XYZ file of C-alpha atoms in Angstrom:
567
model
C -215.264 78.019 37.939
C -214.189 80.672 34.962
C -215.535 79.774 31.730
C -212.962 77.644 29.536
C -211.479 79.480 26.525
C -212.973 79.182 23.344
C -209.785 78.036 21.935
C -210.078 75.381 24.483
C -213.217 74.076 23.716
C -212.525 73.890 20.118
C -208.883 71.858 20.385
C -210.994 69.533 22.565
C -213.710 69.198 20.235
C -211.042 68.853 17.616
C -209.626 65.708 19.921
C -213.157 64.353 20.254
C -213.407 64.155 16.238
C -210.008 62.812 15.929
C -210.169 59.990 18.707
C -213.858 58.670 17.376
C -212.913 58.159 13.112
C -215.902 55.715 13.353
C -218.769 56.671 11.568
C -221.018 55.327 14.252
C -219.076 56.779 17.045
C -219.902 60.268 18.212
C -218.487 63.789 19.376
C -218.546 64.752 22.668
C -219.712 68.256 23.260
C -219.192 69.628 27.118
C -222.249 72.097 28.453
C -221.088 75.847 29.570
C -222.861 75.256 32.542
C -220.967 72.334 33.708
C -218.088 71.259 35.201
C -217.703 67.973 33.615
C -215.137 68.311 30.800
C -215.865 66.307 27.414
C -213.502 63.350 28.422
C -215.079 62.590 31.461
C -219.047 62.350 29.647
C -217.406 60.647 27.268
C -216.314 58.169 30.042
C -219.074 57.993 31.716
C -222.030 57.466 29.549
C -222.202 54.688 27.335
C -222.487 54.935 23.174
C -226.227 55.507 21.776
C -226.480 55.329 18.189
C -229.561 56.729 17.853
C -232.039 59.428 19.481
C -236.207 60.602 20.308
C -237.306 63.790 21.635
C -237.601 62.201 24.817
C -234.000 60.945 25.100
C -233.158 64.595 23.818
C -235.085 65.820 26.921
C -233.603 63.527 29.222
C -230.335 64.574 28.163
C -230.964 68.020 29.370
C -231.214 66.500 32.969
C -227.497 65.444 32.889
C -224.804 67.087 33.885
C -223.499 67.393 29.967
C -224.909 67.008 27.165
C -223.710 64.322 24.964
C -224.509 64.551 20.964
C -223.736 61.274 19.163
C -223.240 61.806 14.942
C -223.729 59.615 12.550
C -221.616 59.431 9.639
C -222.977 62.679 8.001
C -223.003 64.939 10.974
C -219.821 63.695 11.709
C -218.236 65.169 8.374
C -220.584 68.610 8.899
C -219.000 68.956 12.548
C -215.301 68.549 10.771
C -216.110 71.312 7.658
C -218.019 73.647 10.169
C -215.175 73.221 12.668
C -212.363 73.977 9.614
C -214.489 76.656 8.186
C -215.740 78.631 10.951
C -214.968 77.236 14.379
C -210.912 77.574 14.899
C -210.987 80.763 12.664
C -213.326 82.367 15.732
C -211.395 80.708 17.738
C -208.350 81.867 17.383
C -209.225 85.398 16.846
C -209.208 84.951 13.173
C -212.791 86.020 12.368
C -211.878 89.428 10.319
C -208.679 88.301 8.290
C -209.155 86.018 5.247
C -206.391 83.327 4.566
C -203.987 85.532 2.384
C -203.723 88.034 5.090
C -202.965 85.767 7.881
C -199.338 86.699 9.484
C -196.308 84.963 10.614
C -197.160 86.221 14.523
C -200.702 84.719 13.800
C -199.681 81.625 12.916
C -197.809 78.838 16.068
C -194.645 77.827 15.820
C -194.379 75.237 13.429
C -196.621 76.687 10.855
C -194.614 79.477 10.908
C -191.282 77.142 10.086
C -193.229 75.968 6.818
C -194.020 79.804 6.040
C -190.117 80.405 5.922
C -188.587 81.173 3.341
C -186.387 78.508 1.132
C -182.531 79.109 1.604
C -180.921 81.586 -0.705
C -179.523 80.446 -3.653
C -182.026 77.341 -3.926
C -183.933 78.382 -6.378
C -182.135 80.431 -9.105
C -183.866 82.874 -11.756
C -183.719 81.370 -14.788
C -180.884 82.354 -17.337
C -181.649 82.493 -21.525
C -177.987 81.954 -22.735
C -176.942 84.577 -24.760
C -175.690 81.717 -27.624
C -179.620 80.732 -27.516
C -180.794 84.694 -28.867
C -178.152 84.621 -31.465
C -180.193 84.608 -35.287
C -177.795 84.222 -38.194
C -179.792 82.318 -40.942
C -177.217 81.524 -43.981
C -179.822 79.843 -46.072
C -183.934 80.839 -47.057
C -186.707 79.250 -48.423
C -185.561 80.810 -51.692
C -182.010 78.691 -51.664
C -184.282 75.485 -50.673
C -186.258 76.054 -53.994
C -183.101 76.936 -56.033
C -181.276 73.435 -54.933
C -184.087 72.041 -55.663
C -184.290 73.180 -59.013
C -181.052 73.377 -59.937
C -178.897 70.758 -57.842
C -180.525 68.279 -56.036
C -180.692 65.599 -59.111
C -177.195 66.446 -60.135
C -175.666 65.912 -56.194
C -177.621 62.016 -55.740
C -175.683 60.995 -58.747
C -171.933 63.080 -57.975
C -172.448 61.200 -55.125
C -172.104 57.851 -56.788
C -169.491 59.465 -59.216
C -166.308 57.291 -59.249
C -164.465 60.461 -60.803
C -165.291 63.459 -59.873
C -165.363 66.114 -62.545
C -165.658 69.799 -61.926
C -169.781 70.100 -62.187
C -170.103 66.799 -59.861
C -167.588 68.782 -57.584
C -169.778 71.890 -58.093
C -173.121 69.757 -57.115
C -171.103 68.326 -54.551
C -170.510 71.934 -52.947
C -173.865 72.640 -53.740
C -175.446 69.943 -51.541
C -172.923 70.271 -48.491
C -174.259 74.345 -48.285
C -177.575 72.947 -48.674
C -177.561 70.271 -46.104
C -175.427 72.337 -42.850
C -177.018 75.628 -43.913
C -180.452 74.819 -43.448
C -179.336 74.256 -39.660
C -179.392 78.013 -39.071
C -182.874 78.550 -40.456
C -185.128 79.512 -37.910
C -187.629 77.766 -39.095
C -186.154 74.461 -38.216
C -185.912 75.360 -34.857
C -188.452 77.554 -33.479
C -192.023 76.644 -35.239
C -193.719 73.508 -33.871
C -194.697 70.916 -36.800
C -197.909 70.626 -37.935
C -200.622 68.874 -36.064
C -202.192 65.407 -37.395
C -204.690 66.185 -39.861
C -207.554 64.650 -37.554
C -206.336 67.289 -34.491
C -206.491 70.247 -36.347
C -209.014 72.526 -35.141
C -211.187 73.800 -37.874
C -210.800 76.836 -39.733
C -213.091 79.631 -39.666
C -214.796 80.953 -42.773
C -213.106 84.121 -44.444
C -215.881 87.134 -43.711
C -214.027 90.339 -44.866
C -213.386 90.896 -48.297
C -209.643 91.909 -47.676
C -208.738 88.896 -45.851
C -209.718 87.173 -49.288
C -206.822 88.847 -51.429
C -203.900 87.583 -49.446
C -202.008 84.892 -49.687
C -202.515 82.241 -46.936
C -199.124 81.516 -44.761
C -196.859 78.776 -45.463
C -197.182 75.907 -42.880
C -194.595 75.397 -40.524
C -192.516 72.409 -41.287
C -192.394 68.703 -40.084
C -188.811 68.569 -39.835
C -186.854 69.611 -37.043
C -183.136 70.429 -36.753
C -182.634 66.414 -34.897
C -184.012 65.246 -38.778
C -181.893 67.529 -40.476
C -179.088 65.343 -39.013
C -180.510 62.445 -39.430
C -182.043 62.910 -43.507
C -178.107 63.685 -43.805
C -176.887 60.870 -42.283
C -179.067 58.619 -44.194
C -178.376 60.309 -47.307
C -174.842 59.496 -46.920
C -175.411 55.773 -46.022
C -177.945 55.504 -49.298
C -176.423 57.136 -52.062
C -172.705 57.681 -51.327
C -171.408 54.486 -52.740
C -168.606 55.979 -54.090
C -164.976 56.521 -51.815
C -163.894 59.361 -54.140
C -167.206 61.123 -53.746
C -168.279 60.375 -50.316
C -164.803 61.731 -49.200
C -165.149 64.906 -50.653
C -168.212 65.243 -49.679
C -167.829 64.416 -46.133
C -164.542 67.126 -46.494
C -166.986 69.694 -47.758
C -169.640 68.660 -44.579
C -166.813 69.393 -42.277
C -165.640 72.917 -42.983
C -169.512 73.999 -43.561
C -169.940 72.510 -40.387
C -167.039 74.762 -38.624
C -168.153 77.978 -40.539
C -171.455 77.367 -37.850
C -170.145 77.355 -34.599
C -170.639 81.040 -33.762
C -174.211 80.684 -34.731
C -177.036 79.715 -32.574
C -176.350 77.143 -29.524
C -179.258 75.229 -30.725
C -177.553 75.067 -34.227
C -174.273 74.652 -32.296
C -175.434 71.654 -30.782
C -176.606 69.884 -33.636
C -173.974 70.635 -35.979
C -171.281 68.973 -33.152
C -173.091 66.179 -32.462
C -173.421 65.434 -36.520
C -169.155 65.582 -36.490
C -169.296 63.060 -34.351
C -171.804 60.911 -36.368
C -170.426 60.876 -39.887
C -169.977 57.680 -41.159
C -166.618 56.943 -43.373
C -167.307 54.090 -45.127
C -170.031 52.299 -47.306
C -171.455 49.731 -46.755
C -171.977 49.707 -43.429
C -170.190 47.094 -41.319
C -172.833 44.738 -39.770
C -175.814 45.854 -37.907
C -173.967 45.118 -34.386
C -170.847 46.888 -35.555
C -170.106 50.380 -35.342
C -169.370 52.292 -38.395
C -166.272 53.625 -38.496
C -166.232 57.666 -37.646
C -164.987 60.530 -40.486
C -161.579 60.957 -38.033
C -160.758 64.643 -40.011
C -163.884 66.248 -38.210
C -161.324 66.063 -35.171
C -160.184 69.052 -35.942
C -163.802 71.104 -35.830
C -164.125 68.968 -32.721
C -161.226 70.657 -30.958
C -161.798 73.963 -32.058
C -164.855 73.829 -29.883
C -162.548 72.373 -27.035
C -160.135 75.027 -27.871
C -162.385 78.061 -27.649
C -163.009 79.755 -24.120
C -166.101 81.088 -25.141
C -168.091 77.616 -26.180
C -170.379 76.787 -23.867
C -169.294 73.699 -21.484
C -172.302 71.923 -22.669
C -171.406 72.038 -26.504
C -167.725 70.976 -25.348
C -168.711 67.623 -23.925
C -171.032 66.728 -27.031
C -167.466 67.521 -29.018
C -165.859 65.147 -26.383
C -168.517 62.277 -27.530
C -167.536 62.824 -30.996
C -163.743 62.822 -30.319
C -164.459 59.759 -27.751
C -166.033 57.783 -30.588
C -162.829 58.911 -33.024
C -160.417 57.768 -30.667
C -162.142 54.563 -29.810
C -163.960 53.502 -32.927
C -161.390 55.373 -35.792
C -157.493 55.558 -34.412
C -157.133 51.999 -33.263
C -154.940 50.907 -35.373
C -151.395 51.195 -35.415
C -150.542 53.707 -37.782
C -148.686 57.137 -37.925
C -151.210 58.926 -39.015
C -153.216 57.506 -36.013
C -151.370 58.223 -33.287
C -150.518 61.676 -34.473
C -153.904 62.445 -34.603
C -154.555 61.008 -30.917
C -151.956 63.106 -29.900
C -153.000 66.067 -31.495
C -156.467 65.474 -29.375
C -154.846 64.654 -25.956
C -152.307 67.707 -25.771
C -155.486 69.754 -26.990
C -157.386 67.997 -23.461
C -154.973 68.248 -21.011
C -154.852 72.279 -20.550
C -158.713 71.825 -20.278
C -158.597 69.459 -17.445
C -156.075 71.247 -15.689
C -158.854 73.651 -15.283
C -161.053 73.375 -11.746
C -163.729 75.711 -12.102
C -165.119 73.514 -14.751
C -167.611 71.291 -13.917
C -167.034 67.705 -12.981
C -168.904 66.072 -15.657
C -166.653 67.732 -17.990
C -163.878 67.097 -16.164
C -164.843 63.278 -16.555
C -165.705 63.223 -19.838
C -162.225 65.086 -20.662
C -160.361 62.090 -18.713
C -161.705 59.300 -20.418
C -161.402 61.191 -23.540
C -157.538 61.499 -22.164
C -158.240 57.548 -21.540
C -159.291 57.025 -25.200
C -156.222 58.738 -26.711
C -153.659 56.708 -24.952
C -151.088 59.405 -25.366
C -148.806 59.320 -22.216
C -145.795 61.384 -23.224
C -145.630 65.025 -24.942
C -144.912 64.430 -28.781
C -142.385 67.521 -28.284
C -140.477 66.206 -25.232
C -140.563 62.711 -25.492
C -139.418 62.372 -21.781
C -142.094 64.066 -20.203
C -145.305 62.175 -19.178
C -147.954 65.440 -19.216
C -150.658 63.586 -20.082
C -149.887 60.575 -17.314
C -149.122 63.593 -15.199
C -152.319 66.002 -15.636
C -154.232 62.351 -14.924
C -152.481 61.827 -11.419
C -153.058 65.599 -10.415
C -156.833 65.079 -10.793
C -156.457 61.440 -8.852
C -154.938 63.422 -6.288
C -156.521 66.599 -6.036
C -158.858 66.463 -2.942
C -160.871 69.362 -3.800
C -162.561 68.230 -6.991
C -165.535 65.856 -7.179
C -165.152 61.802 -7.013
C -166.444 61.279 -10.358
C -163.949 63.287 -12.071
C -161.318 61.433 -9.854
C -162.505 58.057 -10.384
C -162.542 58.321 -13.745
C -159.114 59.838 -14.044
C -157.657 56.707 -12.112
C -159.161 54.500 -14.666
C -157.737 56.249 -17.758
C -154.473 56.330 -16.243
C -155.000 52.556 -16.586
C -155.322 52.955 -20.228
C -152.257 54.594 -21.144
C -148.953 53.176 -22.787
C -146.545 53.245 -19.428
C -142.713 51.794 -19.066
C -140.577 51.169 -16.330
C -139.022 54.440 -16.668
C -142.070 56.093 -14.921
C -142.648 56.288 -10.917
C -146.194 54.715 -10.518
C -145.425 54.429 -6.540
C -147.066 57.761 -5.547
C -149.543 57.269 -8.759
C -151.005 53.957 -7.355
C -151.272 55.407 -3.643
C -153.548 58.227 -4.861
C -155.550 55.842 -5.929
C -155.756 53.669 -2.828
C -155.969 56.628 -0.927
C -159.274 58.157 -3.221
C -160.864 54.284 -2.514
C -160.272 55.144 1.331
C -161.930 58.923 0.863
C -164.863 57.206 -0.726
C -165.644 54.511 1.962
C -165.360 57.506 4.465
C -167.467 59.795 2.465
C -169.778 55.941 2.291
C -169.685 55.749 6.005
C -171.080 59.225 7.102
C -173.946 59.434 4.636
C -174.302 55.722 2.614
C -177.820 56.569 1.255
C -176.566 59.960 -0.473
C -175.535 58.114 -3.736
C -174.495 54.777 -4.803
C -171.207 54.752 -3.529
C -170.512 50.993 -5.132
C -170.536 52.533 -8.696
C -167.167 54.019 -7.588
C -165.315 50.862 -7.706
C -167.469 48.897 -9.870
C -170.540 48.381 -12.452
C -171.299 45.468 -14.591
C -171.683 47.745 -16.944
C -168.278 50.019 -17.202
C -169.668 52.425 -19.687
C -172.282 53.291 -17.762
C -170.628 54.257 -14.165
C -167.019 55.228 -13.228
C -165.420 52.082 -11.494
C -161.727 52.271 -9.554
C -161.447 48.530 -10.111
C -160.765 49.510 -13.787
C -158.336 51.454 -13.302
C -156.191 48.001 -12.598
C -158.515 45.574 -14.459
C -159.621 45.005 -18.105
C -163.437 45.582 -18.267
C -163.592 42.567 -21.056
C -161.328 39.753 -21.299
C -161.068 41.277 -25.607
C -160.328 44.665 -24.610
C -157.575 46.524 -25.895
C -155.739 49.781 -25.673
C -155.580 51.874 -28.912
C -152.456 49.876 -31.073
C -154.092 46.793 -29.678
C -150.787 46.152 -28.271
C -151.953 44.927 -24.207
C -155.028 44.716 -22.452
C -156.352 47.811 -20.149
C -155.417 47.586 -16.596
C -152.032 49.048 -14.751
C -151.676 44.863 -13.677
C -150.693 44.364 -17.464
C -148.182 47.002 -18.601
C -146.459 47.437 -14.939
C -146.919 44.461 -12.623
C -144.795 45.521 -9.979
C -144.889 45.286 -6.299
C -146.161 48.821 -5.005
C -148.679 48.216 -8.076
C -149.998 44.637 -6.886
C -150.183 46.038 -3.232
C -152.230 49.062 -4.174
C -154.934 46.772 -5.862
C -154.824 44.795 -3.303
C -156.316 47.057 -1.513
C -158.713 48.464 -4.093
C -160.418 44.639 -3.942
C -161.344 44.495 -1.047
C -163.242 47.906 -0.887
C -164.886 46.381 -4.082
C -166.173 43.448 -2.998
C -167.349 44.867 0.082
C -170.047 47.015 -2.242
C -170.563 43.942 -4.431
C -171.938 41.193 -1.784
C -172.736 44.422 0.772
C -174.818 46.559 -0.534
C -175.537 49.644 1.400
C -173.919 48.510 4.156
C -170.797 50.696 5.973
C -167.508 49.650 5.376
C -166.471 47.631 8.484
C -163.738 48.756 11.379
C -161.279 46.507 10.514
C -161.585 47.137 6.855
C -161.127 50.834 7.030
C -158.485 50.370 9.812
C -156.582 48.174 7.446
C -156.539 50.676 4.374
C -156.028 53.959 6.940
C -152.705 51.913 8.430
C -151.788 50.690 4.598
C -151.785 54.343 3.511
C -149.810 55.637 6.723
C -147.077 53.282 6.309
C -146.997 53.652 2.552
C -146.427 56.923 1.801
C -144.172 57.219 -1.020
C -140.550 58.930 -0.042
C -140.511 60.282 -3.832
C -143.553 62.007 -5.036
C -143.014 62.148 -8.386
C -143.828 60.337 -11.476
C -139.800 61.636 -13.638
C -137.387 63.713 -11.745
C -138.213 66.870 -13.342
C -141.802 66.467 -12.985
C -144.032 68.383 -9.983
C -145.176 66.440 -7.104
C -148.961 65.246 -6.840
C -150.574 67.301 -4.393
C -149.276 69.300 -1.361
C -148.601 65.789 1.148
C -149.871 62.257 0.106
C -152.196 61.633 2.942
C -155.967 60.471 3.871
C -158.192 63.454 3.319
C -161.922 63.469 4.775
C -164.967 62.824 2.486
C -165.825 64.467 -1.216
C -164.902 67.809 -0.484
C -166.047 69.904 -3.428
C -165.421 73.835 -3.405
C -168.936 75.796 -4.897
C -166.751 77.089 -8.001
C -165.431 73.392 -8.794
C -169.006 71.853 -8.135
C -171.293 74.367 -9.490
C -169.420 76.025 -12.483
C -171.343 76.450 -15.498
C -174.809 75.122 -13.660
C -176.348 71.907 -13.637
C -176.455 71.607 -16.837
C-alpha cells in the first residue's frame, strides 16, 4: 500500500488531539509500516496512562504504535504540531508567515485574506475650518484687561446706569471674554499635569541653557471653561437689567465677528448663543433660565451660510430650539415675529436632500418649535405646513427625518381652511413603510422608537404627531395642546390615527416581534381605498409627492444618507 501523505498524517494527528481534550487521554500516532490507520489502534487497544521500557518494547510488537501523553506532552504535541508539523506539511517549510500567498492558503482562509469592500473604510479628512489660525487676542491683551479693566467691568456690571466708562469697561470685557476663544492656546496645548504626575525635571548642565527664560506653562483652561467662566460670570455679578443687557448685546456681535474663525472656536462660540442666560436671578434650580432671544439672529446666520459646516448648523439649531421653546412662548408681537423670522430662515434648508438626516430632523422640530404655519408675506400660503408634508412624504429620505416631520406638523397653528386629507395619509402611509421596513430586518434598529418613547425628547415617535406628549403641554401662544386631534378633529384625521394606534401598540406590548398579517393587511387595504382624490393642502399649493401610495422599506439614496459624513 503507497505511503499516506504527509498532509494526511498530520490532519489526522490534528483529529487525534482534537477528539482526546483530556489531559489523561492520549494521541494516537499510526506506524509507516502499517496498515492500521490511527482510528482503528485507537479502537482497538484500550487507554494506558502510564508506561516502562518493557511496555515500550512490547509496543514495538504491535501492529501500531500507540503513544499515550499526559497533560504536558499533550500541549508539546499541539505547539510542535502548530510550529513545525503543518508548515512541512503543507509545503510551507521555506516561506515565513508574511510571505505566505493567497494560492497557498484553502479556501476559506483565503475569504478572510480579502480585502474589505471599497468605500468601508475612508481616509481620514482634517476639515479645512479645523487649520484655520486667526487669534484676535494675546497674552499681552490678557495682562492689559487685567490691569486696566477687569475691576472696572465686575462693578459696570452691577451698574444700574450705565455711564460712558462703565459702557467702555463693558466693551472691554465682552472683547476680552469671546476673543480669548481664538487663542490657540486654549485649544491646542494640553493642561498641566497634577503636581504629583509630573515627571521630574532634569538639572540645567550648559551654561547657555541658564540665561533663558523658562517657557510659560500651558494653561488649565480649555475653550469648554471659557464658556462656562462666562456663563457664570454673568449669573454672579450681572445683577443689573440695564447692564447685563448691554452686555449680553455686546457678547452677541463679538460672538458673530468669530464665525469665520476656527471650527473649534466656531463650535464653542454657537453653542455659548444658545446658552446665555437673560435674566437674574435665576428661576429655580428645576427651571430653565430663560434664553438671550436676540442671539437668534447670529444663530441664523450660521443656518444661512452655505459654507458652515452641517455640524456647526445643528449646534445653532439647539440654540434656536431652546429660543423658540424656552424664550418666544408667549403671546406677543415681538414673539411671533421673531419665530417667524427663524422658520422662513429653516424651511429653504430642509427643502434641501443632500443634507444629512440628522439635520434634516433637527431642522423639523426646530420648524416644530416655531409654530409658524403660514408665510408672514402671503398670509394664505401654508410653506411651512407645506415643506413639513413634502418631507412626510418624500420616500427617498431617511425615517427619522420623516418621523419627526409628522410630529411637528402636529405642532403647528392649523384651521379648517387647510386640506389635512392627503397630509394625514402620508403619515399613515410612513407608519405602514416602517412596519415593512420592521418586517424584513426587525433586529436592524429599534423600530418601536418610530411611533413611540416614554421619553419624547429622546426618540422620534409618530404617535406624537396626533397626541400631546404631556397632559401640560402647549404650543408656543399656549393657546391648545400639541396633537392634530386638538386643532382639527375631523373624520379623515380620527381615521388616520386610528390607524397609527394600532401599529403603536403592537411595538409597545410586542417587542421585537413582526407586525402580524392581518395587521399589515388592514393598513395596506386602509391606504388603497383612501387615497385622497385632492392632493393638496390650498388650491394653489403643489401636490405631495409624485402618487400617494405604499412605497417599500427606508429607501435612502447614498447622497441623502451619507452627505456631510457621519458626523
Amino acid at each position: 500500500m503507497a505511503k499516506p501523505a504527509a498532509s494526511d498524517y498530520f490532519v489526522r494527528l490534528l483529529r487525534e488531539v482534537l477528539v482526546f481534550p483530556s489531559p489523561f487521554r492520549g494521541i494516537s500516532v499510526q506506524n509507516e509500516e502499517t496498515e492500521l490507520s490511527a482510528d482503528a489502534v485507537q479502537h482497538s487497544l484500550p487507554i494506558v496512562t502510564g508506561h516502562s521500557t518493557n511496555l515500550l518494547r512490547s509496543f514495538r510488537l504491535m501492529p501500531a504504535r500507540i503513544v499515550r501523553c499526559g497533560m504536558l506532552i499533550h500541549l508539546a504535541a499541539l505547539s510542535v504540531l502548530w510550529f513545525v508539523a503543518l508548515p512541512s506539511a503543507f509545503g510551507q517549510e521555506g516561506k515565513s508567515g508574511t510571505n505566505i500567498q493567497p494560492g497557498d492558503l484553502g479556501p476559506d482562509a483565503a475569504d478572510k485574506e480579502k480585502p474589505l469592500p471599497a468605500g468601508l473604510i475612508l481616509d481620514r479628512q482634517v476639515l479645512t475650518e479645523m487649520e484655520i489660525e486667526k487669534e484676535l487676542y494675546s497674552d499681552g491683551d490678557e495682562k492689559e484687561f487685567a490691569r486696566k479693566f477687569k475691576t472696572a467691568f465686575e462693578k459696570a456690571l452691577q451698574s444700574p446706569a450705565l455711564s460712558d466708562e462703565e459702557k467702555k469697561a463693558l466693551d472691554a470685557g465682552a472683547k476680552f471674554h469671546i476673543y480669548r476663544f481664538t487663542m490657540k492656546k486654549y485649544r491646542e496645548e494640553e493642561a498641566p499635569p497634577k503636581k504629583e504626575d509630573r515627571p521630574p525635571v532634569p538639572p540645567v548642565t550648559e551654561k547657555a541653557d541658564k540665561g533663558k527664560p523658562a517657557p510659560p506653562p500651558p494653561p488649565k483652561e480649555r475653550l469648554h471653561d471659557l464658556r462656562k467662566k462666562l456663563l457664570d460670570l454673568i449669573k454672579v455679578y450681572a445683577k443689573s437689567q440695564v447692564a447685563r443687557e448691554y452686555f449680553l448685546k455686546q457678547l452677541t456681535e463679538r460672538c458673530g465677528e468669530l464665525l469665520d474663525n476656527n471650527y473649534v472656536v466656531r463650535q464653542n462660540i454657537i453653542l455659548l448663543l444658545g446658552q446665555l442666560p437673560s435674566t437674574n436671578p435665576l428661576p429655580p434650580k428645576n427651571a430653565e433660565p430663560p434664553p438671550y432671544d436676540p442671539a437668534h439672529v447670529v444663530l441664523l446666520k450660521v443656518i444661512k451660510d452655505d459654507k458652515q459646516h452641517e455640524a456647526l448648523k445643528v449646534s445653532a439649531l439647539i440654540g434656536l430650539l431652546r429660543i423658540c421653546r424656552v424664550g418666544l412662548t408667549l403671546p406677543d408681537g415681538n414673539n411671533d415675529k421673531r419665530r417667524a423670522d427663524i422658520a422662513l430662515a429653516l424651511v429653504p434648508e430642509l427643502a434641501k436632500k443632500n443634507t444629512h438626516w440628522w439635520y434634516q430632523s433637527r431642522l423639523a422640530e426646530c420648524l416644530g418649535a416655531a409654530a409658524v404655519t403660514y408665510d408672514q408675506a402671503i398670509k394664505t400660503n401654508p410653506v411651512v405646513l407645506q415643506a413639513l408634508a413634502e418631507v412626510v412624504a418624500d420616500d427617498t429620505r431617511h425615517f427619522q427625518a420623516r418621523v419627526e416631520a409628522a410630529k411637528a406638523i402636529g405642532r403647528l397653528p392649523l384651521d379648517n381652511q387647510l386640506n389635512m386629507t392627503p397630509v394625514v395619509y402620508h403619515i399613515v402611509n410612513l407608519g405602514y413603510q416602517i412596519i415593512q421596513a420592521s418586517n424584513a430586518n426587525p433586529k436592524k434598529e429599534p423600530w418601536g422608537n418610530y411611533f413611540f418613547t416614554p421619553q419624547p425628547q429622546l426618540g422620534f415617535s409618530l404617535y406624537y404627531a396626533f397626541r400631546a406628549e404631556r397632559a401640560d403641554a402647549r404650543v408656543p401662544g399656549g393657546k391648545r395642546k400639541p396633537g392634530l386631534l386638538e386643532p382639527i378633529p375631523s373624520k379623515d384625521v380620527k381615521d388616520a390615527y386610528e390607524q397609527i394606534l394600532p401599529m403603536t401598540l403592537h411595538f409597545i406590548d410586542n417587542p421585537g416581534k413582526p407586525v402580524p398579517a392581518p395587521l399589515l393587511n388592514g393598513i395596506e387595504n386602509w391606504l388603497r381605498t383612501r387615497a385622497p382624490a385632492n392632493n393638496r393642502i390650498t388650491g394653489s399649493s403643489p401636490p405631495l409627492g409624485v402618487k400617494p401610495a405604499p412605497a417599500n422599506g427606508n429607501v435612502v439614496p447614498p447622497a441623502a444618507s451619507t452627505a456631510g459624513g457621519e458626523r
